[in-house]
Every structure is written in C-alpha cells, then in structure tokens.
CSV table of N, CA and C and ligand atoms in Angstrom, one decimal:
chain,number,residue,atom,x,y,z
A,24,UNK,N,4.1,-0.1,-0.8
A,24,UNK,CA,2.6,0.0,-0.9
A,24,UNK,C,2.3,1.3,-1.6
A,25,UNK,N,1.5,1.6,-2.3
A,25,UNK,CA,1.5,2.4,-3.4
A,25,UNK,C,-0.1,2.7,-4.1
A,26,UNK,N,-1.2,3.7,-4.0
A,26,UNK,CA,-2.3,3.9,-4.3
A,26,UNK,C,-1.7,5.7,-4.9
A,27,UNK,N,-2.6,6.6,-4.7
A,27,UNK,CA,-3.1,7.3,-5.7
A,27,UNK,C,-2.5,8.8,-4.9
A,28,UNK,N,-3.1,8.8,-3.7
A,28,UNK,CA,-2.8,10.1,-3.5
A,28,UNK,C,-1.4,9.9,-1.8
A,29,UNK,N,-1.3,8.6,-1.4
A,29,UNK,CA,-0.5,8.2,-0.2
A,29,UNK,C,-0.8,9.1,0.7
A,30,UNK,N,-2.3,9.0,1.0
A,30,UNK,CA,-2.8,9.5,2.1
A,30,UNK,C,-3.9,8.5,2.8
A,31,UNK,N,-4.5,8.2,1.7
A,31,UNK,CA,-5.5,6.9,2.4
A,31,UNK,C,-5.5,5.4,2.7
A,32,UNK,N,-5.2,4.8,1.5
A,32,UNK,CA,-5.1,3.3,1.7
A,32,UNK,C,-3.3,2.8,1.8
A,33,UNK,N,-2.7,2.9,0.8
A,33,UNK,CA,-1.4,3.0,1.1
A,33,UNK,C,-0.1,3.4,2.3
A,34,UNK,N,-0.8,4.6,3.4
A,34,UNK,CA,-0.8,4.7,4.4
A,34,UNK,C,-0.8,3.9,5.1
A,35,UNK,N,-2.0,3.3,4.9
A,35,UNK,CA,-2.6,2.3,6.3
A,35,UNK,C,-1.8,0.9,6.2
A,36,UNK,N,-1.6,0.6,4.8
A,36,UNK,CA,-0.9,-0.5,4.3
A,36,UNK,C,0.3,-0.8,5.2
A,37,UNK,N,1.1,0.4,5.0
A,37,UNK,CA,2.2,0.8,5.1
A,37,UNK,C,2.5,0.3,6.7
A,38,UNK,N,1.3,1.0,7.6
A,38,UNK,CA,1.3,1.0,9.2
A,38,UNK,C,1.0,-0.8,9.4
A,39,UNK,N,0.1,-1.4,8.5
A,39,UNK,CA,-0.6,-2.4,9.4
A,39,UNK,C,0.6,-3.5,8.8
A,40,UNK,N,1.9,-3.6,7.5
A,40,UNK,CA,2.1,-4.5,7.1
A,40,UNK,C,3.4,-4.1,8.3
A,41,UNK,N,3.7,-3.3,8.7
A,41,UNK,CA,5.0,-3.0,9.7
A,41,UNK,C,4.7,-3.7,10.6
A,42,UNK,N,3.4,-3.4,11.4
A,42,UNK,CA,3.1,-4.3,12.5
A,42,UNK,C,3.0,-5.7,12.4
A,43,UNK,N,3.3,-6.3,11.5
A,43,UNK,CA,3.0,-8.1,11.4
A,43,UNK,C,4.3,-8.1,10.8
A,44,UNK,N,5.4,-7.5,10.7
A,44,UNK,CA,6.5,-8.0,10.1
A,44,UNK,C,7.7,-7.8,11.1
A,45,UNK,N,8.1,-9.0,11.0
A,45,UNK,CA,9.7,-8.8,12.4
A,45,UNK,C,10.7,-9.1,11.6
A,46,UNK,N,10.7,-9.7,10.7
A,46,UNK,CA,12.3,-9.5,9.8
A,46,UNK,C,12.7,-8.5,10.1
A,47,UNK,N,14.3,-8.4,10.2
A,47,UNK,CA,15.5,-7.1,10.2
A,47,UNK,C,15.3,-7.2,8.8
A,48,UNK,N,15.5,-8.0,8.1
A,48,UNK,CA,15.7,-7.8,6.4
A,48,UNK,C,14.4,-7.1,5.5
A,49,UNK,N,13.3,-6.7,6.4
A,49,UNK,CA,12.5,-6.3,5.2
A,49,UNK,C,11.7,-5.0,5.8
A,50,UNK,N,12.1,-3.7,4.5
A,50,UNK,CA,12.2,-2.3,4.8
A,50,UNK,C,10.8,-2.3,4.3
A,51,UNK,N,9.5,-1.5,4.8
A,51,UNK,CA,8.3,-1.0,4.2
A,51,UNK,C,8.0,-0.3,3.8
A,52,UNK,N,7.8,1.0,3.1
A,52,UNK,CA,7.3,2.5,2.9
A,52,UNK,C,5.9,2.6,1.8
A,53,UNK,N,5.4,3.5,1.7
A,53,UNK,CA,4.4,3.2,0.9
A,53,UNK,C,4.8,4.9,-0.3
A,54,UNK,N,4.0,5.1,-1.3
A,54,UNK,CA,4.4,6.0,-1.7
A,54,UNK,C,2.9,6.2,-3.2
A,55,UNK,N,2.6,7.2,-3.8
A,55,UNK,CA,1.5,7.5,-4.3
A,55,UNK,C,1.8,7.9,-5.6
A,56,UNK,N,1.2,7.6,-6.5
A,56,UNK,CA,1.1,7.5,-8.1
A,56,UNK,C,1.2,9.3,-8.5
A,57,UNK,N,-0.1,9.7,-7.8
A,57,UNK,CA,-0.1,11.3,-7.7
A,57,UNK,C,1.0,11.9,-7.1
A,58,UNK,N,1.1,13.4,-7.7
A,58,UNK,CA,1.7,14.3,-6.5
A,58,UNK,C,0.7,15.3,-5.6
A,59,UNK,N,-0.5,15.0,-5.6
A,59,UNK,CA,-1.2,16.3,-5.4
A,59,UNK,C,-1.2,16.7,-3.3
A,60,UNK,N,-0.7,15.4,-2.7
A,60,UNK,CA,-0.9,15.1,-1.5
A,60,UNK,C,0.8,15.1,-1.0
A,61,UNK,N,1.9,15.7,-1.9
A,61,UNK,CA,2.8,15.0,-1.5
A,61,UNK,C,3.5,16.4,0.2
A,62,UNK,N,4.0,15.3,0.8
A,62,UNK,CA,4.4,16.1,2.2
A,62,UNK,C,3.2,16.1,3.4
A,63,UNK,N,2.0,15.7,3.0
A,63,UNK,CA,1.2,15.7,4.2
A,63,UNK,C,1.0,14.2,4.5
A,64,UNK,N,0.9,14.4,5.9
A,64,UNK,CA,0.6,13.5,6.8
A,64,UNK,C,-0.6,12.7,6.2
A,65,UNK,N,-1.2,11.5,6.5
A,65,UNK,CA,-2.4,10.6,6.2
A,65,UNK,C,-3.1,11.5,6.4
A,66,UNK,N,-4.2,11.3,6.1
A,66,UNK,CA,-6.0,11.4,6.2
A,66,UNK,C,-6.4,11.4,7.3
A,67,UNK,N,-7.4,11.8,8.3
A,67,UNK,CA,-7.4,12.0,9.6
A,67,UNK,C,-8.2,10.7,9.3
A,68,UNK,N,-8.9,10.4,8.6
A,68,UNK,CA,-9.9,9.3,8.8
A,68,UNK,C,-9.3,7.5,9.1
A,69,UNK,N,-7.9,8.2,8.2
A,69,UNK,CA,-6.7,6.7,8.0
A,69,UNK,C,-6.2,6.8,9.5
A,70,UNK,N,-5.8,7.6,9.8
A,70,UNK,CA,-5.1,7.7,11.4
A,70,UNK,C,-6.0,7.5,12.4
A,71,UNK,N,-7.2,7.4,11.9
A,71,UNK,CA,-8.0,7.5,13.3
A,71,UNK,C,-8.4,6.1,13.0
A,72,UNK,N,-8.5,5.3,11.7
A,72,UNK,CA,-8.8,3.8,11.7
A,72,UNK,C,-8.2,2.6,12.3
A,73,UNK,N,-6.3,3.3,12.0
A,73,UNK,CA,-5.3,2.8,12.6
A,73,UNK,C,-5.0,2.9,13.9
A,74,UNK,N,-5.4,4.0,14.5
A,74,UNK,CA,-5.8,4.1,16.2
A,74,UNK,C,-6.0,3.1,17.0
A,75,UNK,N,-7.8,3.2,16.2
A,75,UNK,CA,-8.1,2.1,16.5
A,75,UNK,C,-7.8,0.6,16.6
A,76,UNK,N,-6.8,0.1,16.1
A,76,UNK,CA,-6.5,-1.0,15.8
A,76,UNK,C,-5.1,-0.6,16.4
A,77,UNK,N,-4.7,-0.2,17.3
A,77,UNK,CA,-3.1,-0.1,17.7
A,77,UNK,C,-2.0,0.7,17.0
A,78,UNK,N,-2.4,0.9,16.4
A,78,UNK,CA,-1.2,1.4,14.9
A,78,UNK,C,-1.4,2.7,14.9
A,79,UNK,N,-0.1,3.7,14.8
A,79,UNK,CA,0.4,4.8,15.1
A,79,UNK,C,0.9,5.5,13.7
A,80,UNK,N,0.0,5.8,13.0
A,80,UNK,CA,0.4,6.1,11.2
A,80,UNK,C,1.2,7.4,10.9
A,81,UNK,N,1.0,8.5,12.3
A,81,UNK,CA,1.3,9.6,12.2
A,81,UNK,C,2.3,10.4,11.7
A,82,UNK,N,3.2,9.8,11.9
A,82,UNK,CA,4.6,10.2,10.7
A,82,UNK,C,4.9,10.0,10.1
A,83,UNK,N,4.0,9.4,9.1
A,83,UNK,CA,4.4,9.1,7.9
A,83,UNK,C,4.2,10.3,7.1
A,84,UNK,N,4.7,10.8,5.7
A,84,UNK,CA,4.7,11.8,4.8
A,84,UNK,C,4.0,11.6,3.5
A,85,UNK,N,3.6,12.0,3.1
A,85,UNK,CA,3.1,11.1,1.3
A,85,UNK,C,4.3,11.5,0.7
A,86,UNK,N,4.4,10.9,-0.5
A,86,UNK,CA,5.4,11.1,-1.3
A,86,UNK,C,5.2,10.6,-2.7
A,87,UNK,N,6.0,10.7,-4.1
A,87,UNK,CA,5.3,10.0,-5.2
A,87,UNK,C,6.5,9.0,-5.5
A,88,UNK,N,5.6,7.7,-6.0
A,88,UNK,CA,6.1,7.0,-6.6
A,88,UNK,C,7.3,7.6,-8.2
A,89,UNK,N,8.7,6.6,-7.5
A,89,UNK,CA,9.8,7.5,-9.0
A,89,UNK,C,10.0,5.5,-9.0
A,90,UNK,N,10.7,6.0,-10.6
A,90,UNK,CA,11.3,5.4,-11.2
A,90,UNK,C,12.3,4.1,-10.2
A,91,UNK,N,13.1,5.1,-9.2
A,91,UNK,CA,13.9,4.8,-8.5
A,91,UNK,C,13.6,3.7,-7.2
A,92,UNK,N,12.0,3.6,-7.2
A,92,UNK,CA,11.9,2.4,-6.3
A,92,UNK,C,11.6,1.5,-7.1
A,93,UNK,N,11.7,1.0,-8.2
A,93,UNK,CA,11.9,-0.3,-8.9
A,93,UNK,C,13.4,-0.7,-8.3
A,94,UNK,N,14.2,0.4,-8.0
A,94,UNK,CA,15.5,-0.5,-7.9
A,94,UNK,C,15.4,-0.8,-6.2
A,95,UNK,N,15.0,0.0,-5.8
A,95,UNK,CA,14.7,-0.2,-4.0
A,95,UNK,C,14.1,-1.1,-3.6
A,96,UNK,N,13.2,-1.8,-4.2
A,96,UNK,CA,12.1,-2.5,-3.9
A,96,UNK,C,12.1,-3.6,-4.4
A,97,UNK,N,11.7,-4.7,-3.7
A,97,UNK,CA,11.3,-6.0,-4.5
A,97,UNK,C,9.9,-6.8,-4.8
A,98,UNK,N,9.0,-5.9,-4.1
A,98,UNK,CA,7.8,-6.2,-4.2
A,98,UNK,C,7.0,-4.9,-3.9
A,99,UNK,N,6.7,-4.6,-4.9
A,99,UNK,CA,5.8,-3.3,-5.4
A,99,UNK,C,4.0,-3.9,-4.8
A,100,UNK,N,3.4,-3.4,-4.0
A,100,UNK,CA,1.9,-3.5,-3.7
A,100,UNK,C,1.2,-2.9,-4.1
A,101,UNK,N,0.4,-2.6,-4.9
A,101,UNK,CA,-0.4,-1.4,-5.4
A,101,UNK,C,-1.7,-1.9,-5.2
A,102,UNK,N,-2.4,-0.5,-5.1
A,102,UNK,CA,-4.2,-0.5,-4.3
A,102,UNK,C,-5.5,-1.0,-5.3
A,103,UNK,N,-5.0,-0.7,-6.7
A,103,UNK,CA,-6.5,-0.5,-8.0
A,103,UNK,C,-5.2,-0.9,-9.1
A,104,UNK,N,-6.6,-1.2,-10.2
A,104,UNK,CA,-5.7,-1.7,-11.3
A,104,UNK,C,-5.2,-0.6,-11.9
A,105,UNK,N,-5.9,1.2,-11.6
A,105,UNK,CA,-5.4,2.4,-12.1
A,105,UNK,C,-3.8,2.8,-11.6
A,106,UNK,N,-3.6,2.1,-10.6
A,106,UNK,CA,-2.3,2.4,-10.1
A,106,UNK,C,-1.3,1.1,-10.6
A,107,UNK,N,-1.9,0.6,-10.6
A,107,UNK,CA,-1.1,-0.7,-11.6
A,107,UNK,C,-0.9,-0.3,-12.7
A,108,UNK,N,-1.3,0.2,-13.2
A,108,UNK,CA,-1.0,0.9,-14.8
A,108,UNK,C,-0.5,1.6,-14.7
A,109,UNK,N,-0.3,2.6,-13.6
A,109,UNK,CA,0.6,3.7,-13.6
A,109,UNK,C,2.1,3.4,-13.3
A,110,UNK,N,2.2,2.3,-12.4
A,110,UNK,CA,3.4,2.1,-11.9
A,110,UNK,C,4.0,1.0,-13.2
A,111,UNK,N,3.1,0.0,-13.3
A,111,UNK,CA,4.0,-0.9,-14.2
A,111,UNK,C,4.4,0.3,-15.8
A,112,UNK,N,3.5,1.2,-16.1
A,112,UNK,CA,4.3,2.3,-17.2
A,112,UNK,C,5.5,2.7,-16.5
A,113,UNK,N,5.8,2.4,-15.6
A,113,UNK,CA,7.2,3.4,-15.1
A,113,UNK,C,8.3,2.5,-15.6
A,114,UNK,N,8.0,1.2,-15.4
A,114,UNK,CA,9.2,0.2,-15.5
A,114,UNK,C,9.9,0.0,-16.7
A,115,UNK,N,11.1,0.0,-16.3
A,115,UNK,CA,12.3,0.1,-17.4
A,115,UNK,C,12.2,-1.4,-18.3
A,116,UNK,N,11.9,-2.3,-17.6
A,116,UNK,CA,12.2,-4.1,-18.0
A,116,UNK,C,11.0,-5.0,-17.7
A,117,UNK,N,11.1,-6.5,-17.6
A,117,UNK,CA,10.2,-7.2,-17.4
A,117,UNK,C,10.0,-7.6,-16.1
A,118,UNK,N,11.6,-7.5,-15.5
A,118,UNK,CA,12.0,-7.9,-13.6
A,118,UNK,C,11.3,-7.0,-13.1
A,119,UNK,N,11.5,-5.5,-13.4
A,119,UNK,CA,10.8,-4.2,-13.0
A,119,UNK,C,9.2,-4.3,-12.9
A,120,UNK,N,8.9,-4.7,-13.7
A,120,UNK,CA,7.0,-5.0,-14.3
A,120,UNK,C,6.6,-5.9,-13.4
A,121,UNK,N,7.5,-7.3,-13.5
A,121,UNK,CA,6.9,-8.4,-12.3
A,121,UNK,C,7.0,-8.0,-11.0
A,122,UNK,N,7.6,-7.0,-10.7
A,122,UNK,CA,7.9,-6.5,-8.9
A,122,UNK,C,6.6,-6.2,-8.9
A,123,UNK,N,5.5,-5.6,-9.5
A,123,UNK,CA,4.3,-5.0,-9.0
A,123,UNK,C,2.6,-5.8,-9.3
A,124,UNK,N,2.3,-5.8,-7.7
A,124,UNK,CA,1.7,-7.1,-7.6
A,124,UNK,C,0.0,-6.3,-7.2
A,125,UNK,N,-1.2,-6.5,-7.5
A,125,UNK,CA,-2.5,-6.0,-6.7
A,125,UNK,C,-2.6,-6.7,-5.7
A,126,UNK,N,-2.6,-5.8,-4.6
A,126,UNK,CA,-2.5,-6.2,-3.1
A,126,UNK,C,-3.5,-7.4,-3.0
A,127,UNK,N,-4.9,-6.6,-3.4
A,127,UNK,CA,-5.9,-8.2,-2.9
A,127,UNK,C,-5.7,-9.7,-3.8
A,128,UNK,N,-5.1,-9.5,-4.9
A,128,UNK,CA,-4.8,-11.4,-5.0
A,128,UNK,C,-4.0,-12.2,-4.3
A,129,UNK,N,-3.2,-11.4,-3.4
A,129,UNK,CA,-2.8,-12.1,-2.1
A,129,UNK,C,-3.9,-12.8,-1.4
A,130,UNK,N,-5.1,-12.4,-1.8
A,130,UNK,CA,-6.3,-12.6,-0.5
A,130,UNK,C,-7.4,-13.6,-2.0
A,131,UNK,N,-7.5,-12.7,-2.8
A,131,UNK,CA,-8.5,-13.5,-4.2
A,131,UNK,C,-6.8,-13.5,-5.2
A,132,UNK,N,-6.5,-14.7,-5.0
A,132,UNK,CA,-5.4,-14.8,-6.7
A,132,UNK,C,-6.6,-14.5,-7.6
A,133,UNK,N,-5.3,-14.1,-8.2
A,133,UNK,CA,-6.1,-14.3,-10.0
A,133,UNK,C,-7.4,-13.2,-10.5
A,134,UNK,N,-7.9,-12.5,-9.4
A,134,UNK,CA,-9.2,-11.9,-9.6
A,134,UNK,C,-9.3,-10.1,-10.0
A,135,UNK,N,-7.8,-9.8,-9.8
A,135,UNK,CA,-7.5,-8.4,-9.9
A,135,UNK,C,-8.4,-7.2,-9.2
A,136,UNK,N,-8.9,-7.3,-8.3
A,136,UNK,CA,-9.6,-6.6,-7.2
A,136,UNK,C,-9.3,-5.4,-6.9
A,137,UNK,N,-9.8,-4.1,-6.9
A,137,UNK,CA,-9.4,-2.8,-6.2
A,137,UNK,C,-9.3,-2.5,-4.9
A,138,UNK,N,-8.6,-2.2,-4.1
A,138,UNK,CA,-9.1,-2.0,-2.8
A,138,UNK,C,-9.7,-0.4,-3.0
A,139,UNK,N,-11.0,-0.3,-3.0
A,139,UNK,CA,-12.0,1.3,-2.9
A,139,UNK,C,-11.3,2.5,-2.7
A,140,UNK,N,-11.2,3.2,-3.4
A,140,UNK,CA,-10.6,4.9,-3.0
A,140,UNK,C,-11.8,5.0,-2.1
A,141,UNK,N,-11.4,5.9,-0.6
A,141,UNK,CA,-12.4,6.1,0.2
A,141,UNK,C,-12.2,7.0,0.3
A,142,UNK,N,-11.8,7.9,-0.3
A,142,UNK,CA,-11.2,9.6,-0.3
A,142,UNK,C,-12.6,10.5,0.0
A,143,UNK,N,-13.6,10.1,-1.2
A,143,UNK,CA,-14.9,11.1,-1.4
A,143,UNK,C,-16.3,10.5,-0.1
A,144,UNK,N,-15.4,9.0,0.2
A,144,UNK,CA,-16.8,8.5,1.1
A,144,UNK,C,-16.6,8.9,2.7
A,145,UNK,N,-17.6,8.0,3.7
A,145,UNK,CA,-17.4,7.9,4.8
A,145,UNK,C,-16.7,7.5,5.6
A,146,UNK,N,-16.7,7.3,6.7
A,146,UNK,CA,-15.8,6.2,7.5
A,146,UNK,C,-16.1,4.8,7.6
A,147,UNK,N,-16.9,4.5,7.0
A,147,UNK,CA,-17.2,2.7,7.0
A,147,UNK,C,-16.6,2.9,5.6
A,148,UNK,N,-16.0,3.5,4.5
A,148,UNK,CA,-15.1,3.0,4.1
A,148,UNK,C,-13.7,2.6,4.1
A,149,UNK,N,-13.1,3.6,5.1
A,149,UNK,CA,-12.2,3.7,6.0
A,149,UNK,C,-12.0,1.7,6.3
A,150,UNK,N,-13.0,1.9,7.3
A,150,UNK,CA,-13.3,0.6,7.8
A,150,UNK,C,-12.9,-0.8,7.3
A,151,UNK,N,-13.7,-0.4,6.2
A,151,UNK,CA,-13.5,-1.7,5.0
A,151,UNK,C,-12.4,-1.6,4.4
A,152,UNK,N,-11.8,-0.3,4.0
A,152,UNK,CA,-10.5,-1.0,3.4
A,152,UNK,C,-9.6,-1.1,4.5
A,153,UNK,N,-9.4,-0.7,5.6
A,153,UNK,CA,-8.6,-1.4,6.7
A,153,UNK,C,-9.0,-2.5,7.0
A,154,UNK,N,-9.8,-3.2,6.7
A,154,UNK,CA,-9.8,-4.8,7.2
A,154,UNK,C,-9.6,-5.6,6.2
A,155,UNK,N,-10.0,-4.6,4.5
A,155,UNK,CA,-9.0,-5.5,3.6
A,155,UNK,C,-7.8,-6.0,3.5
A,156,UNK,N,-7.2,-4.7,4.0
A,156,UNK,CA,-5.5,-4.3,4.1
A,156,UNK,C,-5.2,-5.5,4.7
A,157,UNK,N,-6.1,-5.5,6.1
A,157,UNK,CA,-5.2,-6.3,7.2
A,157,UNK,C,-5.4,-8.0,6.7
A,158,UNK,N,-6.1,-8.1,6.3
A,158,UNK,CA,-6.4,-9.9,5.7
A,158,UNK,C,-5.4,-10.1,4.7
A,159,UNK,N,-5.1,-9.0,3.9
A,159,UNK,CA,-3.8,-9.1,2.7
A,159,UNK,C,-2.6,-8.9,3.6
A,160,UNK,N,-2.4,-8.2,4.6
A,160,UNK,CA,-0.9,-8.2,4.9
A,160,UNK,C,-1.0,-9.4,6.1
A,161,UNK,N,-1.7,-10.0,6.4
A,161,UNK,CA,-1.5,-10.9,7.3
A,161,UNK,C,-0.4,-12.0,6.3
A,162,UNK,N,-1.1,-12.5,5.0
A,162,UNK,CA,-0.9,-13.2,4.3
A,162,UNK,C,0.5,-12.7,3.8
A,163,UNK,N,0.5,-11.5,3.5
A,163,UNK,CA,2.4,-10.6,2.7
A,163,UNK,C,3.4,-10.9,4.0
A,164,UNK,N,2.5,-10.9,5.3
A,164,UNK,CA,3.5,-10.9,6.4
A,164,UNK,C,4.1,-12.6,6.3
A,165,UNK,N,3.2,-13.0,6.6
A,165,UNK,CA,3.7,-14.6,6.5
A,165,UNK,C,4.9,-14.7,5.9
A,166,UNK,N,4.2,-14.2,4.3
A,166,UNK,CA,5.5,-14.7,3.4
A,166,UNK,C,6.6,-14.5,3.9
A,167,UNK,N,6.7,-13.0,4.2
A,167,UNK,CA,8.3,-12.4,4.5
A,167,UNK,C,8.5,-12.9,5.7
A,168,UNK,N,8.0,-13.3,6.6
A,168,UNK,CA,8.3,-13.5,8.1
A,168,UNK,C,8.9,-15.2,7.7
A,169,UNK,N,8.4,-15.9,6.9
A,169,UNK,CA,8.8,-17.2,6.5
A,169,UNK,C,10.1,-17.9,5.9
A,170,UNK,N,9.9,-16.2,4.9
A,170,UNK,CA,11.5,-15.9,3.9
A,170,UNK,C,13.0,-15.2,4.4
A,171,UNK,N,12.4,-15.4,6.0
A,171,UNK,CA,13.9,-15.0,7.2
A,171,UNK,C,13.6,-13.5,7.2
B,207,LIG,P1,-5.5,7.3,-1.7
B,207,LIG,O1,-6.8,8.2,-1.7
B,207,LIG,O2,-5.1,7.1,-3.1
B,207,LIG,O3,-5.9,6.1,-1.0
B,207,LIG,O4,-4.5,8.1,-0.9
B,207,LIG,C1,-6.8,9.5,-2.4
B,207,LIG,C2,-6.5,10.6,-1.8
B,207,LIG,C3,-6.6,11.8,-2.5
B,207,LIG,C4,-7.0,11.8,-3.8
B,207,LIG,C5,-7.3,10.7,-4.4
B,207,LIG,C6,-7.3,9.5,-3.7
B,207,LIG,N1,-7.1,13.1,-4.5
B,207,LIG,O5,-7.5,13.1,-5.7
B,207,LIG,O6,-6.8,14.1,-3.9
C-alpha cells in the first residue's frame, strides 16, 4: 500500500487490508513515495479512525518506497494517480510496472480514482477515505483469501 507521505491513507490501508486477510501466504506493509514523514508513526487522525473501527495502526513506522519492493511485492496498491507515476517511474521492466495497481479500480475498474490526501483537511476526511479503503480491501481481501 503506498500514498505520499505513509502516514495517512496508506497506513490505514495497510491496518484494514491485514484485518480481512487470513492467508499465511500473504505479507502486507505499506510504504510512501515521499521521505518527509519517514520513521513516524500514522497521523493521530488515521489511528484514531482505525480505533474506531477495531484496528490498532500504532506500530506501524512510515517508510519510502525503494526500488527493492518491486522485487518484494506482487501487487503494488497506490492511493492517486501522483503516486502512480511516482512508483511506476521506479520500475526496472514491464512485470515491475504491471505490479502497480490504483487502489479504487478494485471498487470503479477502469475509472482511475484518487483516494483524497486528507493531510490539510478534517476528520470527515479521515472518515471518507477509511470507508473507501475498507470497500477496496474487502474486494483485495477476497481475492487473496480465494488465491489460498
Ligand atoms: P498521506 O498524506 O500521503 O496519505 O500519508 C500526506 C501526509 C503528509 C504529507 C502529504 C500527504 N506531507 O506533505 O507532509
């Protein structure tokens, strides 16, 4: 899971797609385009959304997106099409490029959708993109939960 600063939406990603996933086979982490956030915990606003809904985000760290999770990973999630740009520039190949997918066409194919930076707003955007997240990882969960 992968947005901009890996404190707000990718965070939450990270917490709500763990919680719907029971495969032993499938590892989650999320990680951020920027470095400007790297080593701090979420957003109080993302921990406190996740609270709410059961989910315990607290330990997570931000970190930036390297090169080296193209090899780690098999399905890249990204939040906006700016982070899509950023990450598919990283990619060495075309396998590399197709690992990275915009989270909400899981939910709208085909539509290329942002999920909102809620960094500068309130907490009803908080809100909204946590219920985004969760309608896209229900659907991410399936898959993998389906795929053994
Ligand atoms: P995120 O939100 O990409 O959802 O973690 C942001 C957090 C911090 C900044 C931008 C977006 N920032 O510019 O510091």
């Amino acid at each position: 899971m992968v947005c901009l600063g890996n404190i707000c939406r990718s965070p939450l990603a990270e917490g709500i797609l763990k919680s719907k996933v029971y495969s032993f086979k499938t590892f989650v982490d999320s990680a951020g385009t920027g470095a400007y956030h790297v080593g701090e915990k979420p957003d109080k606003r993302s921990i406190a959304i996740a609270k709410q809904n059961g989910i315990d985000i607290t330990d997570q760290k931000a970190r930036k997106f390297t090169k080296e999770d193209f090899k780690l990973f098999d399905l890249i999630y990204v939040m906006d099409n700016s982070n899509y740009n950023n990450v598919v520039s990283l990619a060495s190949n075309e396998v590399e490029k197709e690992k990275v997918k915009l989270i909400l066409n899981e939910v709208f194919p085909g539509e290329n959708l942002d999920v909102p930076d809620p960094y500068y707003g309130g907490d009803f955007g908080f809100k909204n993109v946590y219920n985004m997240l969760d309608e896209a990882c229900n659907i991410i969960a399936q898959q993998l939960n389906n795929n053994g």
